[in-house]
């Protein structure tokens, strides 16, 4: 693969990383408002659990993207 391929891949991965961070923030705000507006303790607990699950999923995706960026950087160094 060429240097340009890895450079483009790194740029694309960084954009994906930012989108994932934004999505995590948006989901956290959404679930916080649901929790605040919940009328019963059981629905409040359910929303809290969902918020934790979604945050964990976003964290896994963020870590995966970071690993992919590091891998692309290493590959780019090998190309030089």
mmCIF file of N, CA, C and O in Angstrom:
data_model
loop_
_atom_site.group_PDB
_atom_site.id
_atom_site.type_symbol
_atom_site.label_atom_id
_atom_site.label_comp_id
_atom_site.label_asym_id
_atom_site.label_seq_id
_atom_site.Cartn_x
_atom_site.Cartn_y
_atom_site.Cartn_z
ATOM 1 N N UNK A 1 0.842 -1.170 0.000
ATOM 2 C CA UNK A 1 0.000 0.000 0.000
ATOM 3 C C UNK A 1 0.894 1.242 0.000
ATOM 4 O O UNK A 1 2.028 1.209 0.448
ATOM 5 N N UNK A 2 0.354 2.321 -0.458
ATOM 6 C CA UNK A 2 1.156 3.536 -0.582
ATOM 7 C C UNK A 2 1.028 4.423 0.656
ATOM 8 O O UNK A 2 0.132 4.255 1.481
ATOM 9 N N UNK A 3 1.934 5.391 0.728
ATOM 10 C CA UNK A 3 1.916 6.347 1.832
ATOM 11 C C UNK A 3 0.616 7.146 1.817
ATOM 12 O O UNK A 3 0.048 7.421 2.869
ATOM 13 N N UNK A 4 0.176 7.507 0.624
ATOM 14 C CA UNK A 4 -1.046 8.299 0.513
ATOM 15 C C UNK A 4 -2.256 7.543 1.054
ATOM 16 O O UNK A 4 -3.140 8.132 1.671
ATOM 17 N N UNK A 5 -2.285 6.238 0.807
ATOM 18 C CA UNK A 5 -3.385 5.415 1.316
ATOM 19 C C UNK A 5 -3.439 5.507 2.839
ATOM 20 O O UNK A 5 -4.513 5.713 3.420
ATOM 21 N N UNK A 6 -2.293 5.348 3.494
ATOM 22 C CA UNK A 6 -2.259 5.377 4.954
ATOM 23 C C UNK A 6 -2.571 6.772 5.485
ATOM 24 O O UNK A 6 -3.244 6.916 6.515
ATOM 25 N N UNK A 7 -2.103 7.801 4.801
ATOM 26 C CA UNK A 7 -2.419 9.163 5.231
ATOM 27 C C UNK A 7 -3.924 9.413 5.165
ATOM 28 O O UNK A 7 -4.521 9.984 6.081
ATOM 29 N N UNK A 8 -4.531 8.999 4.072
ATOM 30 C CA UNK A 8 -5.975 9.172 3.921
ATOM 31 C C UNK A 8 -6.724 8.343 4.955
ATOM 32 O O UNK A 8 -7.708 8.809 5.537
ATOM 33 N N UNK A 9 -6.256 7.134 5.197
ATOM 34 C CA UNK A 9 -6.904 6.267 6.168
ATOM 35 C C UNK A 9 -6.859 6.890 7.560
ATOM 36 O O UNK A 9 -7.851 6.868 8.293
ATOM 37 N N UNK A 10 -5.718 7.484 7.924
ATOM 38 C CA UNK A 10 -5.585 8.129 9.233
ATOM 39 C C UNK A 10 -6.558 9.304 9.346
ATOM 40 O O UNK A 10 -7.229 9.470 10.370
ATOM 41 N N UNK A 11 -6.661 10.097 8.290
ATOM 42 C CA UNK A 11 -7.589 11.234 8.300
ATOM 43 C C UNK A 11 -9.034 10.742 8.453
ATOM 44 O O UNK A 11 -9.802 11.288 9.250
ATOM 45 N N UNK A 12 -9.387 9.706 7.705
ATOM 46 C CA UNK A 12 -10.745 9.155 7.792
ATOM 47 C C UNK A 12 -11.031 8.586 9.184
ATOM 48 O O UNK A 12 -12.126 8.768 9.724
ATOM 49 N N UNK A 13 -10.053 7.889 9.751
ATOM 50 C CA UNK A 13 -10.240 7.314 11.087
ATOM 51 C C UNK A 13 -10.386 8.407 12.145
ATOM 52 O O UNK A 13 -11.192 8.275 13.071
ATOM 53 N N UNK A 14 -9.623 9.480 12.004
ATOM 54 C CA UNK A 14 -9.746 10.590 12.961
ATOM 55 C C UNK A 14 -11.128 11.234 12.870
ATOM 56 O O UNK A 14 -11.716 11.619 13.885
ATOM 57 N N UNK A 15 -11.651 11.339 11.652
ATOM 58 C CA UNK A 15 -12.998 11.892 11.474
ATOM 59 C C UNK A 15 -14.031 10.959 12.117
ATOM 60 O O UNK A 15 -14.960 11.423 12.798
ATOM 61 N N UNK A 16 -13.858 9.663 11.925
ATOM 62 C CA UNK A 16 -14.764 8.690 12.535
ATOM 63 C C UNK A 16 -14.685 8.752 14.055
ATOM 64 O O UNK A 16 -15.702 8.626 14.750
ATOM 65 N N UNK A 17 -13.483 8.933 14.571
ATOM 66 C CA UNK A 17 -13.289 9.043 16.010
ATOM 67 C C UNK A 17 -14.048 10.253 16.559
ATOM 68 O O UNK A 17 -14.741 10.155 17.578
ATOM 69 N N UNK A 18 -13.965 11.371 15.882
ATOM 70 C CA UNK A 18 -14.669 12.574 16.332
ATOM 71 C C UNK A 18 -16.175 12.372 16.269
ATOM 72 O O UNK A 18 -16.901 12.777 17.173
ATOM 73 N N UNK A 19 -16.658 11.706 15.209
ATOM 74 C CA UNK A 19 -18.090 11.434 15.092
ATOM 75 C C UNK A 19 -18.564 10.549 16.234
ATOM 76 O O UNK A 19 -19.652 10.749 16.778
ATOM 77 N N UNK A 20 -17.752 9.563 16.591
ATOM 78 C CA UNK A 20 -18.120 8.654 17.676
ATOM 79 C C UNK A 20 -18.159 9.399 19.013
ATOM 80 O O UNK A 20 -19.061 9.184 19.829
ATOM 81 N N UNK A 21 -17.200 10.284 19.240
ATOM 82 C CA UNK A 21 -17.201 11.081 20.472
ATOM 83 C C UNK A 21 -18.440 11.975 20.534
ATOM 84 O O UNK A 21 -19.065 12.116 21.590
ATOM 85 N N UNK A 22 -18.797 12.570 19.399
ATOM 86 C CA UNK A 22 -19.990 13.417 19.345
ATOM 87 C C UNK A 22 -21.258 12.593 19.603
ATOM 88 O O UNK A 22 -22.175 13.041 20.300
ATOM 89 N N UNK A 23 -21.303 11.392 19.035
ATOM 90 C CA UNK A 23 -22.456 10.515 19.234
ATOM 91 C C UNK A 23 -22.578 10.110 20.702
ATOM 92 O O UNK A 23 -23.685 10.053 21.252
ATOM 93 N N UNK A 24 -21.449 9.857 21.349
ATOM 94 C CA UNK A 24 -21.468 9.495 22.768
ATOM 95 C C UNK A 24 -22.026 10.653 23.592
ATOM 96 O O UNK A 24 -22.883 10.459 24.454
ATOM 97 N N UNK A 25 -21.566 11.851 23.295
ATOM 98 C CA UNK A 25 -22.030 13.031 24.020
ATOM 99 C C UNK A 25 -23.533 13.230 23.811
ATOM 100 O O UNK A 25 -24.281 13.486 24.756
ATOM 101 N N UNK A 26 -23.972 13.079 22.567
ATOM 102 C CA UNK A 26 -25.386 13.249 22.238
ATOM 103 C C UNK A 26 -26.250 12.204 22.958
ATOM 104 O O UNK A 26 -27.296 12.531 23.527
ATOM 105 N N UNK A 27 -25.802 10.939 22.956
ATOM 106 C CA UNK A 27 -26.553 9.886 23.638
ATOM 107 C C UNK A 27 -26.603 10.129 25.146
ATOM 108 O O UNK A 27 -27.645 9.913 25.773
ATOM 109 N N UNK A 28 -25.481 10.557 25.729
ATOM 110 C CA UNK A 28 -25.473 10.831 27.161
ATOM 111 C C UNK A 28 -26.458 11.939 27.511
ATOM 112 O O UNK A 28 -27.185 11.832 28.508
ATOM 113 N N UNK A 29 -26.495 12.984 26.718
ATOM 114 C CA UNK A 29 -27.444 14.069 26.969
ATOM 115 C C UNK A 29 -28.882 13.587 26.818
ATOM 116 O O UNK A 29 -29.755 13.944 27.624
ATOM 117 N N UNK A 30 -29.114 12.764 25.810
ATOM 118 C CA UNK A 30 -30.455 12.232 25.575
ATOM 119 C C UNK A 30 -30.920 11.391 26.759
ATOM 120 O O UNK A 30 -32.033 11.575 27.271
ATOM 121 N N UNK A 31 -30.083 10.469 27.202
ATOM 122 C CA UNK A 31 -30.468 9.601 28.313
ATOM 123 C C UNK A 31 -30.556 10.374 29.623
ATOM 124 O O UNK A 31 -31.391 10.057 30.475
ATOM 125 N N UNK A 32 -29.744 11.408 29.794
ATOM 126 C CA UNK A 32 -29.840 12.230 31.006
ATOM 127 C C UNK A 32 -31.207 12.922 31.062
ATOM 128 O O UNK A 32 -31.823 12.991 32.134
ATOM 129 N N UNK A 33 -31.674 13.402 29.916
ATOM 130 C CA UNK A 33 -32.988 14.048 29.907
ATOM 131 C C UNK A 33 -34.104 13.032 30.141
ATOM 132 O O UNK A 33 -35.101 13.333 30.807
ATOM 133 N N UNK A 34 -33.947 11.813 29.611
ATOM 134 C CA UNK A 34 -34.947 10.772 29.864
ATOM 135 C C UNK A 34 -34.981 10.405 31.343
ATOM 136 O O UNK A 34 -36.062 10.216 31.917
ATOM 137 N N UNK A 35 -33.809 10.287 31.950
ATOM 138 C CA UNK A 35 -33.737 9.941 33.367
ATOM 139 C C UNK A 35 -34.403 11.045 34.201
ATOM 140 O O UNK A 35 -35.171 10.772 35.120
ATOM 141 N N UNK A 36 -34.102 12.279 33.856
ATOM 142 C CA UNK A 36 -34.648 13.415 34.605
ATOM 143 C C UNK A 36 -36.169 13.469 34.481
ATOM 144 O O UNK A 36 -36.867 13.813 35.437
ATOM 145 N N UNK A 37 -36.697 13.117 33.341
ATOM 146 C CA UNK A 37 -38.137 13.188 33.109
ATOM 147 C C UNK A 37 -38.900 11.916 33.423
ATOM 148 O O UNK A 37 -40.122 11.871 33.257
ATOM 149 N N UNK A 38 -38.213 10.889 33.858
ATOM 150 C CA UNK A 38 -38.878 9.619 34.133
ATOM 151 C C UNK A 38 -39.825 9.757 35.317
ATOM 152 O O UNK A 38 -39.535 10.444 36.301
ATOM 153 N N UNK A 39 -40.971 9.089 35.221
ATOM 154 C CA UNK A 39 -41.990 9.240 36.260
ATOM 155 C C UNK A 39 -41.930 8.133 37.313
ATOM 156 O O UNK A 39 -42.347 8.341 38.448
ATOM 157 N N UNK A 40 -41.423 6.970 36.931
ATOM 158 C CA UNK A 40 -41.379 5.864 37.896
ATOM 159 C C UNK A 40 -39.931 5.452 38.160
ATOM 160 O O UNK A 40 -39.063 5.600 37.290
ATOM 161 N N UNK A 41 -39.680 4.936 39.342
ATOM 162 C CA UNK A 41 -38.316 4.490 39.661
ATOM 163 C C UNK A 41 -37.807 3.379 38.730
ATOM 164 O O UNK A 41 -36.628 3.342 38.393
ATOM 165 N N UNK A 42 -38.713 2.505 38.288
ATOM 166 C CA UNK A 42 -38.280 1.413 37.414
ATOM 167 C C UNK A 42 -37.855 1.938 36.042
ATOM 168 O O UNK A 42 -36.879 1.460 35.464
ATOM 169 N N UNK A 43 -38.590 2.913 35.513
ATOM 170 C CA UNK A 43 -38.201 3.464 34.210
ATOM 171 C C UNK A 43 -36.906 4.253 34.346
ATOM 172 O O UNK A 43 -36.064 4.232 33.450
ATOM 173 N N UNK A 44 -36.725 4.937 35.484
ATOM 174 C CA UNK A 44 -35.491 5.669 35.733
ATOM 175 C C UNK A 44 -34.303 4.708 35.759
ATOM 176 O O UNK A 44 -33.257 4.958 35.154
ATOM 177 N N UNK A 45 -34.470 3.577 36.431
ATOM 178 C CA UNK A 45 -33.406 2.566 36.500
ATOM 179 C C UNK A 45 -33.114 1.989 35.124
ATOM 180 O O UNK A 45 -31.957 1.752 34.762
ATOM 181 N N UNK A 46 -34.163 1.778 34.346
ATOM 182 C CA UNK A 46 -33.997 1.237 32.993
ATOM 183 C C UNK A 46 -33.217 2.207 32.120
ATOM 184 O O UNK A 46 -32.315 1.803 31.365
ATOM 185 N N UNK A 47 -33.549 3.494 32.212
ATOM 186 C CA UNK A 47 -32.829 4.502 31.433
ATOM 187 C C UNK A 47 -31.370 4.596 31.869
ATOM 188 O O UNK A 47 -30.480 4.767 31.045
ATOM 189 N N UNK A 48 -31.131 4.489 33.163
ATOM 190 C CA UNK A 48 -29.748 4.536 33.654
ATOM 191 C C UNK A 48 -28.941 3.374 33.097
ATOM 192 O O UNK A 48 -27.791 3.541 32.683
ATOM 193 N N UNK A 49 -29.556 2.185 33.095
ATOM 194 C CA UNK A 49 -28.872 1.003 32.562
ATOM 195 C C UNK A 49 -28.577 1.181 31.072
ATOM 196 O O UNK A 49 -27.475 0.887 30.612
ATOM 197 N N UNK A 50 -29.550 1.702 30.345
ATOM 198 C CA UNK A 50 -29.352 1.934 28.912
ATOM 199 C C UNK A 50 -28.249 2.953 28.672
ATOM 200 O O UNK A 50 -27.425 2.792 27.772
ATOM 201 N N UNK A 51 -28.229 3.997 29.488
ATOM 202 C CA UNK A 51 -27.200 5.028 29.343
ATOM 203 C C UNK A 51 -25.821 4.420 29.543
ATOM 204 O O UNK A 51 -24.890 4.690 28.777
ATOM 205 N N UNK A 52 -25.668 3.585 30.555
ATOM 206 C CA UNK A 52 -24.379 2.933 30.836
ATOM 207 C C UNK A 52 -23.987 2.011 29.685
ATOM 208 O O UNK A 52 -22.837 1.998 29.236
ATOM 209 N N UNK A 53 -24.957 1.248 29.184
ATOM 210 C CA UNK A 53 -24.680 0.319 28.079
ATOM 211 C C UNK A 53 -24.236 1.058 26.821
ATOM 212 O O UNK A 53 -23.272 0.663 26.159
ATOM 213 N N UNK A 54 -24.952 2.142 26.483
ATOM 214 C CA UNK A 54 -24.589 2.903 25.290
ATOM 215 C C UNK A 54 -23.236 3.582 25.450
ATOM 216 O O UNK A 54 -22.441 3.632 24.516
ATOM 217 N N UNK A 55 -22.957 4.105 26.637
ATOM 218 C CA UNK A 55 -21.661 4.754 26.877
ATOM 219 C C UNK A 55 -20.529 3.731 26.738
ATOM 220 O O UNK A 55 -19.482 4.031 26.151
ATOM 221 N N UNK A 56 -20.746 2.529 27.253
ATOM 222 C CA UNK A 56 -19.728 1.481 27.143
ATOM 223 C C UNK A 56 -19.501 1.091 25.684
ATOM 224 O O UNK A 56 -18.360 0.886 25.255
ATOM 225 N N UNK A 57 -20.582 1.017 24.921
ATOM 226 C CA UNK A 57 -20.444 0.684 23.492
ATOM 227 C C UNK A 57 -19.648 1.766 22.764
ATOM 228 O O UNK A 57 -18.753 1.453 21.970
ATOM 229 N N UNK A 58 -19.958 3.015 23.059
ATOM 230 C CA UNK A 58 -19.211 4.109 22.440
ATOM 231 C C UNK A 58 -17.734 4.057 22.852
ATOM 232 O O UNK A 58 -16.848 4.283 22.025
ATOM 233 N N UNK A 59 -17.469 3.761 24.123
ATOM 234 C CA UNK A 59 -16.085 3.675 24.590
ATOM 235 C C UNK A 59 -15.317 2.577 23.859
ATOM 236 O O UNK A 59 -14.158 2.769 23.475
ATOM 237 N N UNK A 60 -15.967 1.430 23.654
ATOM 238 C CA UNK A 60 -15.319 0.340 22.910
ATOM 239 C C UNK A 60 -15.009 0.762 21.483
ATOM 240 O O UNK A 60 -13.924 0.496 20.963
ATOM 241 N N UNK A 61 -15.962 1.439 20.850
ATOM 242 C CA UNK A 61 -15.745 1.906 19.474
ATOM 243 C C UNK A 61 -14.617 2.929 19.408
ATOM 244 O O UNK A 61 -13.799 2.909 18.479
ATOM 245 N N UNK A 62 -14.570 3.827 20.392
ATOM 246 C CA UNK A 62 -13.516 4.844 20.432
ATOM 247 C C UNK A 62 -12.151 4.189 20.584
ATOM 248 O O UNK A 62 -11.199 4.536 19.883
ATOM 249 N N UNK A 63 -12.041 3.222 21.488
ATOM 250 C CA UNK A 63 -10.769 2.527 21.691
ATOM 251 C C UNK A 63 -10.356 1.765 20.430
ATOM 252 O O UNK A 63 -9.180 1.739 20.064
ATOM 253 N N UNK A 64 -11.313 1.156 19.764
ATOM 254 C CA UNK A 64 -11.023 0.439 18.524
ATOM 255 C C UNK A 64 -10.486 1.390 17.453
ATOM 256 O O UNK A 64 -9.503 1.072 16.769
ATOM 257 N N UNK A 65 -11.122 2.540 17.325
ATOM 258 C CA UNK A 65 -10.660 3.525 16.335
ATOM 259 C C UNK A 65 -9.259 4.029 16.678
ATOM 260 O O UNK A 65 -8.431 4.211 15.784
ATOM 261 N N UNK A 66 -8.989 4.222 17.956
ATOM 262 C CA UNK A 66 -7.650 4.666 18.359
ATOM 263 C C UNK A 66 -6.603 3.615 17.992
ATOM 264 O O UNK A 66 -5.516 3.952 17.515
ATOM 265 N N UNK A 67 -6.940 2.333 18.215
ATOM 266 C CA UNK A 67 -6.009 1.255 17.840
ATOM 267 C C UNK A 67 -5.787 1.224 16.337
ATOM 268 O O UNK A 67 -4.668 1.024 15.861
ATOM 269 N N UNK A 68 -6.846 1.435 15.561
ATOM 270 C CA UNK A 68 -6.725 1.446 14.106
ATOM 271 C C UNK A 68 -5.846 2.607 13.640
ATOM 272 O O UNK A 68 -5.056 2.453 12.701
ATOM 273 N N UNK A 69 -5.978 3.753 14.292
ATOM 274 C CA UNK A 69 -5.141 4.911 13.941
ATOM 275 C C UNK A 69 -3.681 4.597 14.221
ATOM 276 O O UNK A 69 -2.803 4.871 13.389
ATOM 277 N N UNK A 70 -3.407 4.020 15.375
ATOM 278 C CA UNK A 70 -2.026 3.666 15.719
ATOM 279 C C UNK A 70 -1.462 2.646 14.731
ATOM 280 O O UNK A 70 -0.303 2.744 14.317
ATOM 281 N N UNK A 71 -2.276 1.685 14.354
ATOM 282 C CA UNK A 71 -1.844 0.676 13.385
ATOM 283 C C UNK A 71 -1.527 1.323 12.034
ATOM 284 O O UNK A 71 -0.518 0.983 11.396
ATOM 285 N N UNK A 72 -2.369 2.249 11.603
ATOM 286 C CA UNK A 72 -2.133 2.936 10.326
ATOM 287 C C UNK A 72 -0.866 3.786 10.401
ATOM 288 O O UNK A 72 -0.104 3.860 9.437
ATOM 289 N N UNK A 73 -0.628 4.413 11.553
ATOM 290 C CA UNK A 73 0.600 5.201 11.729
ATOM 291 C C UNK A 73 1.830 4.304 11.640
ATOM 292 O O UNK A 73 2.834 4.671 11.009
ATOM 293 N N UNK A 74 1.759 3.131 12.280
ATOM 294 C CA UNK A 74 2.877 2.191 12.214
ATOM 295 C C UNK A 74 3.115 1.721 10.789
ATOM 296 O O UNK A 74 4.263 1.625 10.335
ATOM 297 N N UNK A 75 2.039 1.442 10.072
ATOM 298 C CA UNK A 75 2.164 1.015 8.679
ATOM 299 C C UNK A 75 2.765 2.117 7.815
ATOM 300 O O UNK A 75 3.573 1.849 6.926
ATOM 301 N N UNK A 76 2.370 3.349 8.100
ATOM 302 C CA UNK A 76 2.917 4.480 7.355
ATOM 303 C C UNK A 76 4.416 4.616 7.606
ATOM 304 O O UNK A 76 5.192 4.846 6.668
ATOM 305 N N UNK A 77 4.832 4.401 8.831
ATOM 306 C CA UNK A 77 6.265 4.469 9.152
ATOM 307 C C UNK A 77 7.045 3.372 8.417
ATOM 308 O O UNK A 77 8.159 3.592 7.953
ATOM 309 N N UNK A 78 6.448 2.183 8.304
ATOM 310 C CA UNK A 78 7.112 1.083 7.605
ATOM 311 C C UNK A 78 7.252 1.368 6.118
ATOM 312 O O UNK A 78 8.166 0.884 5.461
ATOM 313 N N UNK A 79 6.321 2.132 5.571
ATOM 314 C CA UNK A 79 6.366 2.473 4.146
ATOM 315 C C UNK A 79 7.512 3.425 3.807
ATOM 316 O O UNK A 79 7.968 3.476 2.686
ATOM 317 N N UNK A 80 7.932 4.232 4.774
ATOM 318 C CA UNK A 80 8.962 5.244 4.490
ATOM 319 C C UNK A 80 10.321 4.641 4.308
ATOM 320 O O UNK A 80 10.677 3.597 4.616
#
